[in-house]
């Protein structure tokens, strides 16, 4: 296949660490060693096929590699791609695992009720921006945290968040969240971990739910760890739950139908941050950890 | 009422702290200030009654005070006590909130399957010893941690735990748990928090459940905090959940019936540690934090 679009995701950094206790647990996060290619979610076009299910020119979506071409082995996690009239890049973001992650984490794990108060961190990121939008469309009150004022404005003005703040301008995150949620948080969608998670737990309401989607601030700093107050966890009966989207494929049809409807109705905004060319992958990847991206980071490797 | 038996519980220490963010959340943990009496679960006998539902000589169970007598206000959390032929002290422990806490935390929150691997900390404590016994009777594999070798022997020889260890003799709790659970832990019933919770999370299987019942090691040391690796929580889809027994009264009848059956059949051991006299309350209470008690700590204030 000729690779067209490839998804740039923070979790990949965990695959190049020398050791993680969890790496052996799941095959998509197995260690990448020097000399082997990264595999990543993306869209490609079949150039030559020895498999009767795929023909030259077919668009496919699934695990491709960081490179110009992918050689798919039998049994590869790939399927034919139906763009449904949307830009092909959507397959990598809002209609791909980023969208499904946001949808499943919010609805399948947290089971929100209308008017509940939702806090999402890394709120202009690939998953966070969709969590906030889904929660708003569902009828929740949503506040997001992000790392610059331009993104704060975007969340409030373009994405319809009820409020948003720049965490880099705050010195006491517990007090910050108290200001934005004077009566407490029902759901915290955690994309960052560390002190933000601690501050959120301190501000949770009773029966609050913390869904841990990722902890980007801890990925590149082994010293950083969330140490939420377990007295809060007990007394407020808080649930902290990690998840991987692959366990929630049961909501896929529901996710796809709702999201397509929102897209057709113009009710959901698509935040894509697309770089061009194979050679931009390293900087795109590193940029994730500096907050360079706004929305889903994608590299377009070739023209369709 | 004349007070007969009073339960001595670690959580009470949180009520005498100058501040806890969670204290306002629940009324049983409101702050105790100098000059006011501690209320605590216990058994008393009515001396004089202005309430037609209670007569002189009735045994009652519920919230009494640390003292010789309790004056119950209308609406007090008290009910007539049916000892069901068991020693009256059982009402304060195995047939009271300690038993229900163990039962609800294990079955209602963790939903064990037969042959799952269960780890319980403070395993010779009031709740821990029953968690282990319930889990064994249900068909799980159970290992407990405790703070002295005498208790280790008790867990293995008298209570039927599959294994047990003295955490004070271990230098690397992660390695210790790896030794006792080479294939991982399904359920961790946490009574202690801090580094033991971190070690347990590091050793959880995928879809492992950590139920946080209490964190006694953190109660008296504000510096101590569990900082479980959130990468483990995400990749292994771990759930960490706090609970309070009062939310699980729906399992009360089931709990009571099963526990009475186990008691009649001699299948469950009752570990009680009873001191005598009002004046022993302070040392009994302080002793909880030094591991002095074996099983449920109770003070008998007066003869029946």
Coordinates of C-alpha atoms in Angstrom, one line a residue, chain A residues 18-200:
Chain A
X18 CA 13.4 0.7 27.8
X19 CA 10.9 -0.7 30.2
X20 CA 7.3 -0.4 31.1
X21 CA 5.6 -2.9 33.3
X22 CA 2.5 -2.8 31.2
X23 CA 4.1 -3.3 27.8
X24 CA 3.8 -7.0 27.8
X25 CA 0.1 -6.8 28.6
X26 CA -1.1 -5.6 25.2
X27 CA 0.2 -6.3 21.7
X28 CA -0.4 -2.9 20.2
X29 CA 2.0 -1.4 22.8
X30 CA 4.8 -3.8 22.4
X31 CA 8.2 -2.3 22.4
X32 CA 9.6 -0.7 19.2
X33 CA 13.3 -1.4 19.0
X34 CA 15.9 0.4 16.9
X35 CA 15.8 -0.9 13.3
X36 CA 12.1 -1.8 13.3
X37 CA 9.3 0.5 11.9
X38 CA 6.5 2.0 14.0
X39 CA 3.1 0.8 13.1
X40 CA 0.3 3.3 13.5
X41 CA -3.3 3.8 12.5
X42 CA -3.7 5.3 9.1
X43 CA -5.1 5.2 5.6
X44 CA -3.4 3.7 2.6
X45 CA -4.1 2.8 -1.0
X46 CA -3.4 -0.7 -2.4
X47 CA -0.7 -0.7 -5.0
X48 CA -0.4 -4.5 -5.5
X49 CA -2.3 -7.3 -3.8
X50 CA -2.0 -11.0 -3.4
X51 CA -5.2 -11.1 -1.4
X52 CA -8.4 -11.5 -3.3
X53 CA -10.3 -9.2 -0.8
X54 CA -8.2 -6.2 -1.8
X55 CA -7.6 -4.8 -5.3
X56 CA -5.2 -2.2 -6.7
X57 CA -6.6 1.2 -5.9
X58 CA -8.7 0.1 -2.9
X59 CA -8.5 2.5 0.1
X60 CA -7.7 0.7 3.3
X61 CA -7.7 1.8 6.9
X62 CA -5.9 0.2 9.9
X63 CA -2.4 -0.4 11.0
X64 CA 0.1 0.9 8.5
X65 CA 3.7 2.0 9.1
X66 CA 5.5 5.3 9.5
X67 CA 6.9 5.3 6.0
X68 CA 6.0 5.7 2.4
X69 CA 4.7 2.2 1.8
X70 CA 3.3 -0.6 4.0
X71 CA 3.7 -4.3 3.2
X72 CA 0.7 -5.9 4.9
X73 CA 1.1 -9.5 6.1
X74 CA -1.8 -11.9 6.1
X75 CA -4.0 -11.2 9.2
X76 CA -3.0 -7.5 9.3
X77 CA -5.4 -5.3 11.1
X78 CA -6.8 -3.6 8.0
X79 CA -10.2 -3.2 6.4
X80 CA -11.5 -1.5 3.3
X81 CA -12.2 2.2 3.9
X82 CA -15.5 3.8 3.2
X83 CA -15.0 7.5 3.4
X84 CA -18.8 8.1 3.5
X85 CA -18.3 11.3 1.6
X86 CA -16.1 12.9 4.3
X87 CA -12.4 13.9 3.8
X88 CA -10.2 10.8 4.1
X89 CA -8.3 12.3 7.0
X90 CA -11.5 12.0 9.1
X91 CA -10.8 8.2 9.1
X92 CA -7.7 8.8 11.1
X93 CA -9.3 11.2 13.7
X94 CA -12.9 11.9 14.3
X95 CA -14.2 8.8 12.6
X96 CA -11.3 6.7 13.7
X97 CA -9.9 5.7 17.1
X98 CA -9.7 9.3 18.4
X99 CA -13.4 9.7 18.0
X100 CA -14.3 6.3 19.3
X101 CA -12.0 6.8 22.3
X102 CA -13.7 10.0 23.2
X103 CA -17.1 8.5 22.7
X104 CA -16.5 5.2 24.5
X105 CA -14.6 6.8 27.4
X106 CA -17.3 9.3 28.0
X107 CA -20.5 7.3 27.4
X108 CA -19.5 3.7 28.1
X109 CA -17.3 4.2 31.1
X110 CA -18.6 7.4 32.7
X111 CA -22.3 7.0 31.9
X112 CA -23.0 10.8 32.1
X113 CA -26.4 12.2 33.1
X114 CA -27.7 15.4 31.5
X115 CA -26.5 18.5 33.3
X116 CA -23.6 16.7 35.0
X117 CA -20.4 18.7 35.3
X118 CA -17.6 17.4 33.1
X119 CA -14.0 18.4 33.2
X120 CA -11.6 17.4 30.4
X121 CA -7.8 18.0 30.3
X122 CA -5.8 18.4 27.1
X123 CA -9.1 19.7 25.9
X124 CA -7.9 20.8 22.5
X125 CA -6.2 17.5 21.8
X126 CA -7.4 14.8 19.5
X127 CA -9.6 13.1 22.1
X128 CA -10.2 15.9 24.5
X129 CA -11.9 18.3 22.0
X130 CA -14.3 15.5 21.0
X131 CA -15.0 14.5 24.7
X132 CA -16.0 18.1 25.3
X133 CA -18.2 18.4 22.2
X134 CA -19.9 15.1 22.8
X135 CA -20.6 16.0 26.4
X136 CA -22.0 19.4 25.4
X137 CA -24.2 17.8 22.7
X138 CA -25.4 15.3 25.3
X139 CA -26.4 18.1 27.7
X140 CA -23.5 18.3 30.2
X141 CA -21.7 21.4 31.5
X142 CA -18.1 21.2 30.2
X143 CA -14.9 23.0 31.2
X144 CA -11.6 22.2 29.5
X145 CA -8.0 22.8 30.4
X146 CA -5.4 23.5 27.8
X147 CA -1.9 25.0 27.5
X148 CA -2.3 28.4 25.7
X149 CA -4.7 31.2 25.5
X150 CA -5.4 30.7 21.8
X151 CA -6.6 27.2 22.6
X152 CA -8.8 28.5 25.4
X153 CA -10.5 30.9 23.0
X154 CA -11.0 28.1 20.5
X155 CA -12.6 25.9 23.1
X156 CA -15.0 28.5 24.2
X157 CA -15.8 30.3 20.9
X158 CA -15.6 27.5 18.3
X159 CA -16.2 24.3 20.2
X160 CA -18.9 25.5 22.6
X161 CA -17.3 24.6 25.9
X162 CA -19.0 26.4 28.8
X163 CA -15.6 27.5 30.0
X164 CA -11.9 26.8 29.6
X165 CA -8.6 27.8 31.2
X166 CA -4.9 27.8 30.5
X167 CA -3.3 25.6 33.1
X168 CA 0.1 27.2 32.6
X169 CA -1.3 30.4 34.0
X170 CA -2.5 28.8 37.2
X171 CA -0.4 28.2 40.3
X172 CA -2.9 26.2 42.4
X173 CA -4.8 23.7 40.3
X174 CA -7.0 22.7 43.2
X175 CA -8.1 26.3 43.7
X176 CA -8.5 26.7 39.9
X177 CA -10.9 23.8 39.6
X178 CA -12.8 25.0 42.7
X179 CA -13.3 28.3 40.9
X180 CA -14.6 26.6 37.7
X181 CA -16.6 23.9 39.6
X182 CA -17.8 25.5 42.9
X183 CA -20.1 22.6 43.5
X184 CA -17.8 19.9 42.3
X185 CA -17.0 17.8 39.3
X186 CA -19.1 14.7 38.3
X187 CA -16.8 13.4 35.5
X188 CA -13.1 14.0 34.9
X189 CA -11.8 12.8 31.6
X190 CA -8.1 12.6 32.2
X191 CA -5.6 12.9 29.4
X192 CA -2.7 14.2 31.4
X193 CA -2.4 12.6 34.9
X194 CA -0.1 14.0 37.6
X195 CA -1.1 17.1 39.5
X196 CA -4.2 17.8 37.4
X197 CA -5.6 14.4 38.3
X198 CA -4.9 15.1 42.0
X199 CA -6.6 18.5 41.7
X200 CA -9.6 17.0 40.0

